[in-house]
Amino acid sequence: MISTVEATPNIAVVKYWGKRDEKLILPTNASISATMDETLRTRTSVVFSERFKSDEAWLNGKKLEGKDLGEISRMLDIIRSAGKAKMKARMASLNCFPTAAGFASSASGMAALACAGTAALGLEISPKELSIIARQGSGSACRSVMGGFVEWTRGEKKDGSDYHAVQIADEKHWPQIRNVIAITEKTKKKVSSRAGMKQTVDTSSLFAKRIADLPNVLDAMRKAIRARDLESFLGIAMKESTNMHAVMMDTWPPIIYLNNVSREIIYAVHDYNAAKGALEAGYTFDAGPNAHVYTTEKNAAEVRKMLGEIEGVQKTMVCRVGSGPKYLKNGKDALFEEDGTAKKHYYDEEKDRIVIG
Ligand code: PMV
């Protein structure tokens, strides 16, 4: 059976930075994110067959080989082991991201693969189990298997079975929330998050303080989301992002993901809030210099304009909180024929649609 799924990235407001188990991808702390809407999305089709001699994979129309194919095969192994299956698979994945986005697509990509792969094997699987599979592809991907506001729990068990996504509130809970994205750089980051967080755990003396403080931060963030308390939500998100970037800076050798434009965005958001006399916008930055500025519907256009006017900001986009992965049942949407024959496909950025055939 062929299965096709679209998944979206997520942006953390309480960050994951540090692992206690590198192989199973078990984090040193819980984290909280909002899943994004389809402004950015990855479509993935997976088909298993007794006829296939080996796994094959395509990303954005290009056939994967070597290490890249190995990474997909390793995820397919995890999916096969969940379904007690031996069949080889074909996977095609297409990122519908603006070329200027400068975003990592691993969260949406690995979430889409976990969903499409398990569905292609006909597995009845809970969102919790799905998040455990996605987690092993890329940590933050485990939060993209659900919509709304999502927590990735920090468990106790060695096998990682209690480290998974839990929905705090769905996408309808706080419909006014907007994420205004400001792209400041397109190039790939110099230090991968995998290598960077390991370096921080090994060398930062501030990291222990961060870990000790996080339970209270997580508690306050859960409460702010449940109560739709904007000032608390924005204040915690800004301080938390800054705290993660502080331990990155305290890493040896230092890791600096923010650039001069990010710094101008930080100042501009504080000036904006000062002019409003209240916290009405709040930034967060992942392992890169692009800003995600949370605000509400009524201020989104104003915030977008403000960010767009900062020198060095290349592109701005406005996202809502998304509803999570979508299973596309119509065979026309699949990136393969039912029997695994390749279909030509590409993303038409101008029309924001996938062209197949
Ligand atoms: O899962 P990774 O390897 O993409 O790491 C993501 C780490 C941050 O984006 C910086 C924070 C987070 O919680 O998403």
PDB file of N, CA and C and ligand atoms in Angstrom, residues 10-12 14-17 19 25 31-32 104 106-107 138-141 143 152 189 193-194 197 244 248 285-287, ligand 1:
ATOM      1  N   ASN A  10       7.915  22.681  13.454  1.00  0.00           N
ATOM      2  CA  ASN A  10       7.416  23.284  14.693  1.00  0.00           C
ATOM      3  C   ASN A  10       8.482  24.217  15.233  1.00  0.00           C
ATOM      4  N   ILE A  11       8.050  25.193  16.019  1.00  0.00           N
ATOM      5  CA  ILE A  11       9.014  26.131  16.599  1.00  0.00           C
ATOM      6  C   ILE A  11       8.897  26.094  18.115  1.00  0.00           C
ATOM      7  N   ALA A  12      10.007  25.783  18.760  1.00  0.00           N
ATOM      8  CA  ALA A  12       9.994  25.632  20.216  1.00  0.00           C
ATOM      9  C   ALA A  12       9.944  26.984  20.916  1.00  0.00           C
ATOM     10  N   VAL A  14       9.998  26.615  24.478  1.00  0.00           N
ATOM     11  CA  VAL A  14      10.952  26.146  25.499  1.00  0.00           C
ATOM     12  C   VAL A  14      11.800  25.120  24.760  1.00  0.00           C
ATOM     13  N   LYS A  15      13.096  25.378  24.705  1.00  0.00           N
ATOM     14  CA  LYS A  15      13.955  24.678  23.743  1.00  0.00           C
ATOM     15  C   LYS A  15      14.543  23.366  24.237  1.00  0.00           C
ATOM     16  N   TYR A  16      14.767  22.490  23.270  1.00  0.00           N
ATOM     17  CA  TYR A  16      15.536  21.256  23.463  1.00  0.00           C
ATOM     18  C   TYR A  16      16.962  21.562  23.037  1.00  0.00           C
ATOM     19  N   TRP A  17      17.890  21.459  23.962  1.00  0.00           N
ATOM     20  CA  TRP A  17      19.307  21.657  23.605  1.00  0.00           C
ATOM     21  C   TRP A  17      20.144  20.796  24.547  1.00  0.00           C
ATOM     22  N   LYS A  19      21.443  16.284  24.857  1.00  0.00           N
ATOM     23  CA  LYS A  19      20.926  14.909  24.914  1.00  0.00           C
ATOM     24  C   LYS A  19      21.536  14.177  26.091  1.00  0.00           C
ATOM     25  N   ILE A  25      18.198   9.431  21.052  1.00  0.00           N
ATOM     26  CA  ILE A  25      17.819  10.854  21.066  1.00  0.00           C
ATOM     27  C   ILE A  25      16.885  11.139  22.248  1.00  0.00           C
ATOM     28  N   SER A  31      10.620  19.966  26.375  1.00  0.00           N
ATOM     29  CA  SER A  31      10.534  21.186  25.564  1.00  0.00           C
ATOM     30  C   SER A  31       9.086  21.375  25.111  1.00  0.00           C
ATOM     31  N   ILE A  32       8.763  22.603  24.708  1.00  0.00           N
ATOM     32  CA  ILE A  32       7.387  22.920  24.269  1.00  0.00           C
ATOM     33  C   ILE A  32       7.455  23.704  22.961  1.00  0.00           C
ATOM     34  N   ALA A 104      15.711  24.461   8.452  1.00  0.00           N
ATOM     35  CA  ALA A 104      15.974  23.033   8.503  1.00  0.00           C
ATOM     36  C   ALA A 104      14.633  22.353   8.261  1.00  0.00           C
ATOM     37  N   SER A 106      14.262  19.070   8.791  1.00  0.00           N
ATOM     38  CA  SER A 106      14.317  17.739   9.397  1.00  0.00           C
ATOM     39  C   SER A 106      13.074  17.437  10.231  1.00  0.00           C
ATOM     40  N   ALA A 107      12.509  18.438  10.913  1.00  0.00           N
ATOM     41  CA  ALA A 107      11.343  18.146  11.768  1.00  0.00           C
ATOM     42  C   ALA A 107      10.146  17.705  10.930  1.00  0.00           C
ATOM     43  N   SER A 138      14.966  12.711  14.087  1.00  0.00           N
ATOM     44  CA  SER A 138      15.458  14.026  14.476  1.00  0.00           C
ATOM     45  C   SER A 138      14.659  14.393  15.711  1.00  0.00           C
ATOM     46  N   GLY A 139      15.339  14.745  16.790  1.00  0.00           N
ATOM     47  CA  GLY A 139      14.660  14.962  18.074  1.00  0.00           C
ATOM     48  C   GLY A 139      13.409  15.815  17.953  1.00  0.00           C
ATOM     49  N   SER A 140      13.577  17.037  17.408  1.00  0.00           N
ATOM     50  CA  SER A 140      12.458  17.973  17.398  1.00  0.00           C
ATOM     51  C   SER A 140      11.312  17.490  16.498  1.00  0.00           C
ATOM     52  N   ALA A 141      11.564  16.520  15.621  1.00  0.00           N
ATOM     53  CA  ALA A 141      10.508  15.983  14.751  1.00  0.00           C
ATOM     54  C   ALA A 141       9.392  15.334  15.554  1.00  0.00           C
ATOM     55  N   ARG A 143       7.806  16.399  17.944  1.00  0.00           N
ATOM     56  CA  ARG A 143       6.725  17.333  18.289  1.00  0.00           C
ATOM     57  C   ARG A 143       5.855  17.667  17.086  1.00  0.00           C
ATOM     58  N   TRP A 152       7.288  17.854  24.475  1.00  0.00           N
ATOM     59  CA  TRP A 152       8.089  16.617  24.361  1.00  0.00           C
ATOM     60  C   TRP A 152       8.555  16.334  25.778  1.00  0.00           C
ATOM     61  N   LYS A 189      23.680  26.342   8.530  1.00  0.00           N
ATOM     62  CA  LYS A 189      24.446  26.694   9.730  1.00  0.00           C
ATOM     63  C   LYS A 189      25.807  25.995   9.753  1.00  0.00           C
ATOM     64  N   SER A 193      22.999  21.153  14.807  1.00  0.00           N
ATOM     65  CA  SER A 193      22.462  21.151  16.171  1.00  0.00           C
ATOM     66  C   SER A 193      22.942  19.908  16.923  1.00  0.00           C
ATOM     67  N   ARG A 194      23.100  18.800  16.199  1.00  0.00           N
ATOM     68  CA  ARG A 194      23.573  17.561  16.842  1.00  0.00           C
ATOM     69  C   ARG A 194      24.959  17.767  17.479  1.00  0.00           C
ATOM     70  N   MET A 197      24.894  20.792  20.318  1.00  0.00           N
ATOM     71  CA  MET A 197      24.353  20.527  21.657  1.00  0.00           C
ATOM     72  C   MET A 197      25.256  19.582  22.461  1.00  0.00           C
ATOM     73  N   MET A 244      18.958  29.845  26.012  1.00  0.00           N
ATOM     74  CA  MET A 244      19.598  28.799  25.193  1.00  0.00           C
ATOM     75  C   MET A 244      20.789  29.379  24.433  1.00  0.00           C
ATOM     76  N   MET A 248      24.854  28.430  24.522  1.00  0.00           N
ATOM     77  CA  MET A 248      25.586  28.173  23.267  1.00  0.00           C
ATOM     78  C   MET A 248      26.871  29.006  23.254  1.00  0.00           C
ATOM     79  N   PHE A 285      14.524  32.247  18.695  1.00  0.00           N
ATOM     80  CA  PHE A 285      15.464  31.832  17.639  1.00  0.00           C
ATOM     81  C   PHE A 285      15.892  30.399  17.902  1.00  0.00           C
ATOM     82  N   ASP A 286      15.875  29.557  16.874  1.00  0.00           N
ATOM     83  CA  ASP A 286      16.408  28.202  17.009  1.00  0.00           C
ATOM     84  C   ASP A 286      17.924  28.218  16.759  1.00  0.00           C
ATOM     85  N   ALA A 287      18.465  27.113  16.271  1.00  0.00           N
ATOM     86  CA  ALA A 287      19.913  27.068  16.031  1.00  0.00           C
ATOM     87  C   ALA A 287      20.227  27.766  14.712  1.00  0.00           C
TER      88      ALA A 287
HETATM   89  O1  PMV B   1      16.074  18.063  16.567  1.00  0.00           O
HETATM   90  P1  PMV B   1      17.155  18.959  16.087  1.00  0.00           P
HETATM   91  O2  PMV B   1      18.444  18.262  15.935  1.00  0.00           O
HETATM   92  O3  PMV B   1      16.708  19.721  14.853  1.00  0.00           O
HETATM   93  O4  PMV B   1      17.431  20.090  17.228  1.00  0.00           O
HETATM   94  C1  PMV B   1      16.595  21.189  17.402  1.00  0.00           C
HETATM   95  C2  PMV B   1      17.072  22.129  18.442  1.00  0.00           C
HETATM   96  C3  PMV B   1      16.402  23.494  18.463  1.00  0.00           C
HETATM   97  O5  PMV B   1      15.745  23.742  17.251  1.00  0.00           O
HETATM   98  C4  PMV B   1      17.475  24.551  18.645  1.00  0.00           C
HETATM   99  C5  PMV B   1      15.422  23.647  19.613  1.00  0.00           C
HETATM  100  C6  PMV B   1      14.128  22.887  19.529  1.00  0.00           C
HETATM  101  O6  PMV B   1      13.628  22.504  20.596  1.00  0.00           O
HETATM  102  O7  PMV B   1      13.577  22.707  18.425  1.00  0.00           O
END
